[in-house]
JSON list of C-alpha atoms and ligand atoms in Angstrom, two decimals:
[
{"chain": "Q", "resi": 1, "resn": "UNK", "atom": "CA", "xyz": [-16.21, 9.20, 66.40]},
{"chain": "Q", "resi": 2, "resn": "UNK", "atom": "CA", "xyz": [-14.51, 5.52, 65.80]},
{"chain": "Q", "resi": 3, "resn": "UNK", "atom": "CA", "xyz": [-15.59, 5.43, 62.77]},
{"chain": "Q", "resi": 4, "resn": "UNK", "atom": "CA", "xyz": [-14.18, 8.96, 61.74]},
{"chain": "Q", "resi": 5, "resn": "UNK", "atom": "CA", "xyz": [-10.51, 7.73, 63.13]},
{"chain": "Q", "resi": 6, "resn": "UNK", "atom": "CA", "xyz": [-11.01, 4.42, 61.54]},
{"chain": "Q", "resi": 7, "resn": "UNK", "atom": "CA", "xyz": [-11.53, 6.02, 57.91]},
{"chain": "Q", "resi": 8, "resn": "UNK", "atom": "CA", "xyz": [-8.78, 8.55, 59.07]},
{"chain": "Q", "resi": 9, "resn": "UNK", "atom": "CA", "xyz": [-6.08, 5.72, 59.82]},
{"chain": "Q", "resi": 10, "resn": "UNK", "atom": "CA", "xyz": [-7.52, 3.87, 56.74]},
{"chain": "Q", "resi": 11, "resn": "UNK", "atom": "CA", "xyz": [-6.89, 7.00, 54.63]},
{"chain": "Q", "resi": 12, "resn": "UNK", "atom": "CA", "xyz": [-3.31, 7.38, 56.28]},
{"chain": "Q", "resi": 13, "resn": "UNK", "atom": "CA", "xyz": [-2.23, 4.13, 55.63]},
{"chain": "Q", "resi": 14, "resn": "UNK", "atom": "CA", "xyz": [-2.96, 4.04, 51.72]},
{"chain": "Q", "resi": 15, "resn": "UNK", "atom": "CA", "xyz": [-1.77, 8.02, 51.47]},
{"chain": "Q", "resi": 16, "resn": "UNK", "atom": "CA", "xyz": [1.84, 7.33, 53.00]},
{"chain": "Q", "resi": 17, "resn": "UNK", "atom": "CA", "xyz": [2.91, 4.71, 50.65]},
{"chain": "Q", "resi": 18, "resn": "UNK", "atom": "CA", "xyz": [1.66, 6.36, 47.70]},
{"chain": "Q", "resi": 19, "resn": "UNK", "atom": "CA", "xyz": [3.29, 10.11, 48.22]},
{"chain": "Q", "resi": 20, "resn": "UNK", "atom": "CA", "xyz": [6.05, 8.30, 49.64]},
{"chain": "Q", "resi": 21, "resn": "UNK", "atom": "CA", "xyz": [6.73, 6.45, 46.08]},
{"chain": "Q", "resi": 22, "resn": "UNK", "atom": "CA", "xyz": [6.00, 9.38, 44.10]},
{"chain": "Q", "resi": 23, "resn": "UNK", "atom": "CA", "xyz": [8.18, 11.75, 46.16]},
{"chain": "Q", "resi": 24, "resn": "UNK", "atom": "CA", "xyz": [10.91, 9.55, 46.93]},
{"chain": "Q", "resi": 25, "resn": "UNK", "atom": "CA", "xyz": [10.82, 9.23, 43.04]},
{"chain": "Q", "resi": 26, "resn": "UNK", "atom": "CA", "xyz": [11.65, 12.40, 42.36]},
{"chain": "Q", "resi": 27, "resn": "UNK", "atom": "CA", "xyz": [14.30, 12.99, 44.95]},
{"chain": "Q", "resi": 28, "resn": "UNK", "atom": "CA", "xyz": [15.87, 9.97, 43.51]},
{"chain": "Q", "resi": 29, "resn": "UNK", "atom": "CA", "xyz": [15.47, 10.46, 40.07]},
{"chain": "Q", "resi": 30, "resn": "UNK", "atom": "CA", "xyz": [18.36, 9.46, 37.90]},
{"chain": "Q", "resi": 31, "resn": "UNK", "atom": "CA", "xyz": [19.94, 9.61, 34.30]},
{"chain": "Q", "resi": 32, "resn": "UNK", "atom": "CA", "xyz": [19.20, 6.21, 32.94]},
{"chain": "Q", "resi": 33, "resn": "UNK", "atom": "CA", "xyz": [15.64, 6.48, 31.08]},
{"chain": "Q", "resi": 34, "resn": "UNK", "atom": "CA", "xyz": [13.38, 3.51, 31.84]},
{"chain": "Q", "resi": 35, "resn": "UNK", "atom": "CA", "xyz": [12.53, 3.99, 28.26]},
{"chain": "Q", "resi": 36, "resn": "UNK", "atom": "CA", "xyz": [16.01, 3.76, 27.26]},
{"chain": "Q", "resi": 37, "resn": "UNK", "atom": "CA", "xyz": [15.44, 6.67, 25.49]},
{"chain": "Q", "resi": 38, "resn": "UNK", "atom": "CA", "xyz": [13.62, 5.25, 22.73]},
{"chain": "Q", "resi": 39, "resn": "UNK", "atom": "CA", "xyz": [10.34, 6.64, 20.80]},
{"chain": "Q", "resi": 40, "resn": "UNK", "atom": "CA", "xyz": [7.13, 5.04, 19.99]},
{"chain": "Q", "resi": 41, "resn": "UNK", "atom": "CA", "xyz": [5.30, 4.25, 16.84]},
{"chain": "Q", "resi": 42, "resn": "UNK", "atom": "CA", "xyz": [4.47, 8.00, 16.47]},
{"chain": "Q", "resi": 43, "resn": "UNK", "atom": "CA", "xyz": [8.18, 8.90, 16.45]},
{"chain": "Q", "resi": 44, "resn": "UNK", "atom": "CA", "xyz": [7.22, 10.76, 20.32]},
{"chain": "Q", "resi": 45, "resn": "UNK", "atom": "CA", "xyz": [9.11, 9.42, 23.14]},
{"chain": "Q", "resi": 46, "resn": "UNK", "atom": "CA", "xyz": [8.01, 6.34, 25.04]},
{"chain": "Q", "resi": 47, "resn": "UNK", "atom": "CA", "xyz": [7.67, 7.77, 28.70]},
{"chain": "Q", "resi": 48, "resn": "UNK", "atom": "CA", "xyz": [10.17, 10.19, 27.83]},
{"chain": "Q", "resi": 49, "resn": "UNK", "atom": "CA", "xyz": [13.60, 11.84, 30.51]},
{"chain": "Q", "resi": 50, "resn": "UNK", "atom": "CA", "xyz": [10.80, 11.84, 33.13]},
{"chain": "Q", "resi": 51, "resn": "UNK", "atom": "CA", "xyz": [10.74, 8.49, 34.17]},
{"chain": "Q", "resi": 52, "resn": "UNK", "atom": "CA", "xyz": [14.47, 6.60, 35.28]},
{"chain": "Q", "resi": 53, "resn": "UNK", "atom": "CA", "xyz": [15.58, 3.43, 36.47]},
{"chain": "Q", "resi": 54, "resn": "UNK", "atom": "CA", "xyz": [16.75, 5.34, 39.62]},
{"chain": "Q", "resi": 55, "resn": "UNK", "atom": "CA", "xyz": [13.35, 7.16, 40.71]},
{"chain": "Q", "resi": 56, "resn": "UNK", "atom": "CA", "xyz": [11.54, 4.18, 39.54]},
{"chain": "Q", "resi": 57, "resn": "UNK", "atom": "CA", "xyz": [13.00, 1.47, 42.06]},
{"chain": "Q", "resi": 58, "resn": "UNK", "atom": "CA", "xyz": [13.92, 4.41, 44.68]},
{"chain": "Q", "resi": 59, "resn": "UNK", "atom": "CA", "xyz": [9.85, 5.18, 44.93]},
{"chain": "Q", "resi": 60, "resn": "UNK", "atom": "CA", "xyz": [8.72, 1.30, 45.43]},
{"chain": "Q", "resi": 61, "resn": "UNK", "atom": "CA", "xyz": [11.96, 0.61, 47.79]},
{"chain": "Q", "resi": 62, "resn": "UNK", "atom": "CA", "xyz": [10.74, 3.29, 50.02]},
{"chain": "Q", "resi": 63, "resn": "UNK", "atom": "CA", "xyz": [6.77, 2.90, 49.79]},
{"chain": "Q", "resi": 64, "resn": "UNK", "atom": "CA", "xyz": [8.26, -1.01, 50.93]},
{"chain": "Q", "resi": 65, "resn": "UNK", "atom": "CA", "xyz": [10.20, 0.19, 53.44]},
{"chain": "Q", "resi": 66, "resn": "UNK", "atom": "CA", "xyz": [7.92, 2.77, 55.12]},
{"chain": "Q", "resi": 67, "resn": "UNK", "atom": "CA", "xyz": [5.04, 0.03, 55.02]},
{"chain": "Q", "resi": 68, "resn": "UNK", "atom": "CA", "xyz": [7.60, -2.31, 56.84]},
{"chain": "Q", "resi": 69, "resn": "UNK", "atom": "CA", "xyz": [8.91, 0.52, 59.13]},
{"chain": "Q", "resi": 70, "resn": "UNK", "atom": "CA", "xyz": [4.12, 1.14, 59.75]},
{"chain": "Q", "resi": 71, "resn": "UNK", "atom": "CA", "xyz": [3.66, -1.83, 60.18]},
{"chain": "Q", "resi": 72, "resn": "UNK", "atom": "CA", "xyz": [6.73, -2.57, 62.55]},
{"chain": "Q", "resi": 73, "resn": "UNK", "atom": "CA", "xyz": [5.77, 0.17, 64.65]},
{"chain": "Q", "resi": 74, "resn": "UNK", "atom": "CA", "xyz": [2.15, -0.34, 65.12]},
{"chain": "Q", "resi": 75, "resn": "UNK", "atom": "CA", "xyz": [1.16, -3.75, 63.98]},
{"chain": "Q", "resi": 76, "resn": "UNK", "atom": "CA", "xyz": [-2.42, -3.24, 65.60]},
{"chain": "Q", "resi": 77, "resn": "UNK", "atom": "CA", "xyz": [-3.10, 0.06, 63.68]},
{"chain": "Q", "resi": 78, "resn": "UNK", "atom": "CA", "xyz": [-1.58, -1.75, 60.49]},
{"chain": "Q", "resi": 79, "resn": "UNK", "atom": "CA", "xyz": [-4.09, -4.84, 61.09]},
{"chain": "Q", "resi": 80, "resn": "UNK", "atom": "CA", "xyz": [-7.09, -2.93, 60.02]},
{"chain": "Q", "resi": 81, "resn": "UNK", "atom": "CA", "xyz": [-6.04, -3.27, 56.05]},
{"chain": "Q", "resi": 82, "resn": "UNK", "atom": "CA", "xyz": [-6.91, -6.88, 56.46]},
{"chain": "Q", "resi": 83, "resn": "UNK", "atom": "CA", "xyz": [-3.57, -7.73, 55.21]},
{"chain": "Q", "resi": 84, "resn": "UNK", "atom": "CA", "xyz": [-0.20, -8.09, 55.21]},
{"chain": "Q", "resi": 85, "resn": "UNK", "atom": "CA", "xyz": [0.90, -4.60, 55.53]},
{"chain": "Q", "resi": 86, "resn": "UNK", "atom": "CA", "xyz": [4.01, -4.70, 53.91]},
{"chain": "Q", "resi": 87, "resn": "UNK", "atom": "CA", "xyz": [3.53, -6.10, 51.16]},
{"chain": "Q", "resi": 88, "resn": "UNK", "atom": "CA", "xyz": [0.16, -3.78, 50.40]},
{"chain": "Q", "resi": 89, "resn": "UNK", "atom": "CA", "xyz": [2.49, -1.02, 51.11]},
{"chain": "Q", "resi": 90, "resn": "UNK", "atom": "CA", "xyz": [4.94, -2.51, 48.42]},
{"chain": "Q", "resi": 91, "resn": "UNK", "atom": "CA", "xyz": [1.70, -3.17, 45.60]},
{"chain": "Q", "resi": 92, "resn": "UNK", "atom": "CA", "xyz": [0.84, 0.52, 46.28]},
{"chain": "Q", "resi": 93, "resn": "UNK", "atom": "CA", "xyz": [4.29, 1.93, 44.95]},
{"chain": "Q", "resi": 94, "resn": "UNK", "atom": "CA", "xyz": [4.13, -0.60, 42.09]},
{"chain": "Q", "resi": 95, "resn": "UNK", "atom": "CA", "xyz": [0.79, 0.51, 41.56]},
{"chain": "Q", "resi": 96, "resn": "UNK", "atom": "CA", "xyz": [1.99, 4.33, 41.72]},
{"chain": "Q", "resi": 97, "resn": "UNK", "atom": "CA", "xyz": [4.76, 3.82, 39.36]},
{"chain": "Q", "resi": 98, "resn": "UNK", "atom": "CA", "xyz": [2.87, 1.89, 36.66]},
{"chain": "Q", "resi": 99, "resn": "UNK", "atom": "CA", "xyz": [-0.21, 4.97, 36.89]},
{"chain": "Q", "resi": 100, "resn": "UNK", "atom": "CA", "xyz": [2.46, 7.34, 36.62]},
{"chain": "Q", "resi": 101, "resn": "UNK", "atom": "CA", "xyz": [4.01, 6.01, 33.63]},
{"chain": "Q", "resi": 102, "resn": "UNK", "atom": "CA", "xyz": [0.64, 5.40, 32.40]},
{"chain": "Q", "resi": 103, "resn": "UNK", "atom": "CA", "xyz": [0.43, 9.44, 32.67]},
{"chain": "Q", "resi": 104, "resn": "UNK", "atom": "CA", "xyz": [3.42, 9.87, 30.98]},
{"chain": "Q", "resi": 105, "resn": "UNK", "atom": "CA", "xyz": [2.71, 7.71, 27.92]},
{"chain": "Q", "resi": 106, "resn": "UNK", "atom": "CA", "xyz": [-0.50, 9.49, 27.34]},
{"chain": "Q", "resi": 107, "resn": "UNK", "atom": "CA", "xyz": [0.96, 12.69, 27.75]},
{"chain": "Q", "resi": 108, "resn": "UNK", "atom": "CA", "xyz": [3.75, 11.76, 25.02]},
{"chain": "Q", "resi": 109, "resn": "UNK", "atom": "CA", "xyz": [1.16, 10.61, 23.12]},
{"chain": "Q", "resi": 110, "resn": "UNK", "atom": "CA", "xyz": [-1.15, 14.02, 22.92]},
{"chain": "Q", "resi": 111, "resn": "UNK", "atom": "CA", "xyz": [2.76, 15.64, 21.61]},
{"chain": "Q", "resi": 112, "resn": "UNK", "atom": "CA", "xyz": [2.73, 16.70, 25.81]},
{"chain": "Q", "resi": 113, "resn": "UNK", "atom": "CA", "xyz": [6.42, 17.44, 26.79]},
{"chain": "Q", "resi": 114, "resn": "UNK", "atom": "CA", "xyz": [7.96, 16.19, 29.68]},
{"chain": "Q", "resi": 115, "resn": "UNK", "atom": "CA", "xyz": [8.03, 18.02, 32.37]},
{"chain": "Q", "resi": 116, "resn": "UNK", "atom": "CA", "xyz": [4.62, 19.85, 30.71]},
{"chain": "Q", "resi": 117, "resn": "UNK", "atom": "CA", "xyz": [1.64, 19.76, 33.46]},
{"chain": "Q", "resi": 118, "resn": "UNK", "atom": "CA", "xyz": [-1.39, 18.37, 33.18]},
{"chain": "Q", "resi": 119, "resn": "UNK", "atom": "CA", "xyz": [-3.99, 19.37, 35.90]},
{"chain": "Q", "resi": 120, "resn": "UNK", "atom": "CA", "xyz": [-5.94, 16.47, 37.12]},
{"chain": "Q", "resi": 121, "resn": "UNK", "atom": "CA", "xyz": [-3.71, 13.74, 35.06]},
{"chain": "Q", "resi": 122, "resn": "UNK", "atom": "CA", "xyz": [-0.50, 14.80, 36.96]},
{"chain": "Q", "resi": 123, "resn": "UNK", "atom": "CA", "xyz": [-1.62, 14.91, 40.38]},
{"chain": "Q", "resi": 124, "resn": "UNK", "atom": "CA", "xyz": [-3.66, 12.27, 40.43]},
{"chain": "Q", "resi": 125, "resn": "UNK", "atom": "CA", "xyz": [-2.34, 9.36, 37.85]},
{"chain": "Q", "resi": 126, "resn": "UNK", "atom": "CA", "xyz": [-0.02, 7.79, 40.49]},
{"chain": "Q", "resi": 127, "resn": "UNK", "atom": "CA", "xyz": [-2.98, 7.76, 43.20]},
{"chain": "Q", "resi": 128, "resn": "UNK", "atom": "CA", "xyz": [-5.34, 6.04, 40.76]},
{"chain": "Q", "resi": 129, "resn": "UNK", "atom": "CA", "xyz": [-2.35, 3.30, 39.48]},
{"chain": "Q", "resi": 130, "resn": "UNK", "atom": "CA", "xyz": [-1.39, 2.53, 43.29]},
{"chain": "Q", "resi": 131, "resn": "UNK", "atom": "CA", "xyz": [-5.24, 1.99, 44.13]},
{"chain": "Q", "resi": 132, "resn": "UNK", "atom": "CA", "xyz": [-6.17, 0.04, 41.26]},
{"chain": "Q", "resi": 133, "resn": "UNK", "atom": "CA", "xyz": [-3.04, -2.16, 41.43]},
{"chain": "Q", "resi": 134, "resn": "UNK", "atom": "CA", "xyz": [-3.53, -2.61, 45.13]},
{"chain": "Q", "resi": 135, "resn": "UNK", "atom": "CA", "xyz": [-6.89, -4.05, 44.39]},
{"chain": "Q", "resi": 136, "resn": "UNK", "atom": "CA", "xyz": [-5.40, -7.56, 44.20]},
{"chain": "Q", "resi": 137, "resn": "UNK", "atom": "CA", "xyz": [-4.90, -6.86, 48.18]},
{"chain": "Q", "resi": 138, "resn": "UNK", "atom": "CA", "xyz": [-7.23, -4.91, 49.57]},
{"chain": "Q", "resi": 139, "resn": "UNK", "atom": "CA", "xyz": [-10.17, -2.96, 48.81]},
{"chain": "Q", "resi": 140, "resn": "UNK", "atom": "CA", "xyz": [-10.86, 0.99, 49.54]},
{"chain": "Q", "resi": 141, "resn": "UNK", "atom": "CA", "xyz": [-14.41, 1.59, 49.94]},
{"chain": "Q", "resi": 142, "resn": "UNK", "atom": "CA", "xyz": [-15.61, 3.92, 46.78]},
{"chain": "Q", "resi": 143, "resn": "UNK", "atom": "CA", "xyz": [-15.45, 7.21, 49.95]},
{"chain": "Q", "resi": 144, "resn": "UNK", "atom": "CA", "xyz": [-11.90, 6.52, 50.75]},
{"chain": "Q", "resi": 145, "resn": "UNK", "atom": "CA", "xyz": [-10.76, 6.07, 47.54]},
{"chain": "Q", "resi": 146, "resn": "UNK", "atom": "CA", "xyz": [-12.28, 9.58, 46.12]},
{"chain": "Q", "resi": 147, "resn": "UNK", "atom": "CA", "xyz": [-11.23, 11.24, 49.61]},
{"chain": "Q", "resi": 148, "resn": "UNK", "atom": "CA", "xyz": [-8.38, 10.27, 49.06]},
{"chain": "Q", "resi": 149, "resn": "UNK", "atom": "CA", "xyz": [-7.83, 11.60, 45.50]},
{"chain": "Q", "resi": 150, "resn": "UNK", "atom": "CA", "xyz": [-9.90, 15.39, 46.71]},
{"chain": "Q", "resi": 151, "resn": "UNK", "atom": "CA", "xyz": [-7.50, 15.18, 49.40]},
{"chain": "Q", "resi": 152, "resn": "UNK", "atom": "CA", "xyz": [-4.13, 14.57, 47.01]},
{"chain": "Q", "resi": 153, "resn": "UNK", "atom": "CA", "xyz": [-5.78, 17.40, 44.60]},
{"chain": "Q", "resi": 154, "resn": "UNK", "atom": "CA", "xyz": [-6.34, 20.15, 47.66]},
{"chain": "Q", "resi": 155, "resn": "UNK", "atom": "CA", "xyz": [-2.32, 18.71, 49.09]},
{"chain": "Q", "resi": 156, "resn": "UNK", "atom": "CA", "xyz": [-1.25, 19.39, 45.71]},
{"chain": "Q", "resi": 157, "resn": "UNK", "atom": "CA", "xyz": [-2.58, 22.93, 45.30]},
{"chain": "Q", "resi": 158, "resn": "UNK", "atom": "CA", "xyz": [-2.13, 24.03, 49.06]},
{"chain": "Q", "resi": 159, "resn": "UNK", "atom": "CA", "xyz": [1.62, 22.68, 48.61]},
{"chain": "Q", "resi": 160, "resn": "UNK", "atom": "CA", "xyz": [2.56, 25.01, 45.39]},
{"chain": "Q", "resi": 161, "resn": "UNK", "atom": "CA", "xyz": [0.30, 27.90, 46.45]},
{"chain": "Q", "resi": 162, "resn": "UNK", "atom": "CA", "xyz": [2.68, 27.66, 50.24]},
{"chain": "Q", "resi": 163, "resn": "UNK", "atom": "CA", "xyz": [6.03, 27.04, 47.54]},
{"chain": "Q", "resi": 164, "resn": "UNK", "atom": "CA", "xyz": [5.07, 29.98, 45.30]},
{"chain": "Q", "resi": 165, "resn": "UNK", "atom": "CA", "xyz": [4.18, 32.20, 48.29]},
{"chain": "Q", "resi": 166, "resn": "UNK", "atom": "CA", "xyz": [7.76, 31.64, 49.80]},
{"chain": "Q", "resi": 167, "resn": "UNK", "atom": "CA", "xyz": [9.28, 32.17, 46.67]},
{"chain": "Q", "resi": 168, "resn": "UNK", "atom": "CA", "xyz": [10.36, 28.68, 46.23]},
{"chain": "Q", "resi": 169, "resn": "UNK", "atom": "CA", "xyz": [8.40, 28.49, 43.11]},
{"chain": "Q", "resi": 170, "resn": "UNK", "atom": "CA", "xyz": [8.13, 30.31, 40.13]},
{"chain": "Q", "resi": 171, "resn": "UNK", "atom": "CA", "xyz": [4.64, 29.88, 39.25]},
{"chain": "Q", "resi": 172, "resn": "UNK", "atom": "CA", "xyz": [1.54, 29.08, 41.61]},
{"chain": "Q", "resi": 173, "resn": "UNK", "atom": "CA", "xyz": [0.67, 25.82, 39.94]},
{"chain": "S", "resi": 201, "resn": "LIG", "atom": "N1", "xyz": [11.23, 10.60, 38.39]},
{"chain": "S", "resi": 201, "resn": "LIG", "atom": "C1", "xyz": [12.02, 9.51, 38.03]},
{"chain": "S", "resi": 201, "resn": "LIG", "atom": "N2", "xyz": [11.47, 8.28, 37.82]},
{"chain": "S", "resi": 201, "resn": "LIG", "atom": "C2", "xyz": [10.15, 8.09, 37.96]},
{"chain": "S", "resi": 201, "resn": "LIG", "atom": "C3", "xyz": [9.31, 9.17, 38.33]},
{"chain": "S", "resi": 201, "resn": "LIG", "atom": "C4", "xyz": [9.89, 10.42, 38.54]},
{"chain": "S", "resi": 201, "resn": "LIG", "atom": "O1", "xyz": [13.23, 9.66, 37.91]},
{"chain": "S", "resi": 201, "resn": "LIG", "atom": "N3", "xyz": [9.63, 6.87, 37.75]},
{"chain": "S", "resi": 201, "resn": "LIG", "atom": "C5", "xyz": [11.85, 11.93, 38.63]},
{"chain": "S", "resi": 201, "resn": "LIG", "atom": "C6", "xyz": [12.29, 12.59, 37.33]},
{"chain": "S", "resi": 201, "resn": "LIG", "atom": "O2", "xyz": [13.46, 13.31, 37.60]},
{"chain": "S", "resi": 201, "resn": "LIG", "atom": "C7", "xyz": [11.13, 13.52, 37.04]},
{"chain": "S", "resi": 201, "resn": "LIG", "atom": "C8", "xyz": [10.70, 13.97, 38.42]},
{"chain": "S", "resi": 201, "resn": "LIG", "atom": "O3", "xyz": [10.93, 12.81, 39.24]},
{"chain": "S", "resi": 201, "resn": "LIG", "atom": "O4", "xyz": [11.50, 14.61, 36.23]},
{"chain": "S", "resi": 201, "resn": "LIG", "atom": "C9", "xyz": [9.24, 14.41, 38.50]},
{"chain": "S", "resi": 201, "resn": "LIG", "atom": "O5", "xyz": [8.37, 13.36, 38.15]},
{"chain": "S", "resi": 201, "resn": "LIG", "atom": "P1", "xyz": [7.13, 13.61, 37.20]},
{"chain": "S", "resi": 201, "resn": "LIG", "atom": "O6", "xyz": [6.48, 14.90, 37.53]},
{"chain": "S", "resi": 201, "resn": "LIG", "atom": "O7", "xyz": [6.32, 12.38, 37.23]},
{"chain": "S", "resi": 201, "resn": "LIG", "atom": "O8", "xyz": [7.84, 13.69, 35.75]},
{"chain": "S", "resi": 201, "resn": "LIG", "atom": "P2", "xyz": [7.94, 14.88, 34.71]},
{"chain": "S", "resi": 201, "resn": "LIG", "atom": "O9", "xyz": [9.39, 15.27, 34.59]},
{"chain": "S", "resi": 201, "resn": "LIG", "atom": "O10", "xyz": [6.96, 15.93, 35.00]},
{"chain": "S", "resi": 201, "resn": "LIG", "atom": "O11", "xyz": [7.59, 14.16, 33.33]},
{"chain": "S", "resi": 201, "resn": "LIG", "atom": "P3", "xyz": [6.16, 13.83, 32.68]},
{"chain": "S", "resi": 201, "resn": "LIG", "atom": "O12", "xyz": [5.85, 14.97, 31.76]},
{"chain": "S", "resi": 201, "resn": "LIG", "atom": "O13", "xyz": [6.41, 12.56, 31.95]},
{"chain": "S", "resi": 201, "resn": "LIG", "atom": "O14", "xyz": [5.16, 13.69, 33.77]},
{"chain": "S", "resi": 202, "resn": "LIG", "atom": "MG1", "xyz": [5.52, 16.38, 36.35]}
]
């Protein structure tokens, strides 16, 4: 039973970061193109009017400031990272931002549109990025890290199948 809460707050406390980045990116996403609008070798957009300055900096501010607000709150709870909360908090968000422009390049570079899903890539690239960055901290055991991205994939699909349902959406995906 400890051990079930333990991987529970363990999950919790690498999940809020993350989504908070990635949504907190796209509430706060801007007009200036971290690309600066320009294309790659193949004449295709870099990241393409996706990714901005705004959403970019808005994600990792608030994955750093919900980390500080955890770890604030309940420093025991935040203890059991092994680390200085905060600051893994902060790495995640980087993390997430770098494996979500990571998505983005390879989708330009497959001739993907922006905007364009990709099942799997989409849902998941900013999960893996904010992971693998956070490395350098801390380590996820190989469980919590694929829990984790089953877990984003089901929140994901639960999420727009709820949207579509209450006609917030268009489409169920
Ligand atoms: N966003 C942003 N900056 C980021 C990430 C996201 O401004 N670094 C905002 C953009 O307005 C973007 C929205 O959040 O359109 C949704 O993000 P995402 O789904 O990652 O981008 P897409 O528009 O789907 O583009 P892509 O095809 O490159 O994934
Ligand atoms: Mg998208």
């Amino acid at each position: 039973m400890e051990q079930l809460a333990l991987f529970i707050l363990r999950i919790s406390l690498m999940a809020i970061p993350l989504y908070v980045c990635n949504g907190l990116a796209l509430v706060f996403g801007g007009r200036k193109h971290i690309d600066f609008g320009r294309k790659f070798f193949d004449g295709k957009p870099i990241l393409g009017e996706g990714k901005t300055f705004k959403g970019t900096f808005a994600g990792i501010f608030f994955a750093g400031i919900a980390s500080l607000a955890i770890s604030t709150a309940f420093p025991q709870a935040t203890e059991i990272m092994g680390t200085n909360y905060m600051f893994y908090g902060t790495v995640l968000g980087i993390g997430a931002v770098l494996g979500d422009f990571a998505g983005s390049f390879a989708k330009r570079r497959l001739g993907i549109e922006r905007g364009k899903s990709v099942l799997w890539l989409d849902q998941l690239d900013f999960v893996a990025g904010g992971l693998a960055l956070g490395l350098i901290i801390a380590m996820p055991t190989p469980l919590e890290a694929l829990f984790l991205l089953a877990f984003t994939m089901i929140a994901h699909v639960l999420g727009n199948t709820i949207a579509f349902s209450a006609r917030m959406k268009k489409v169920p995906w």
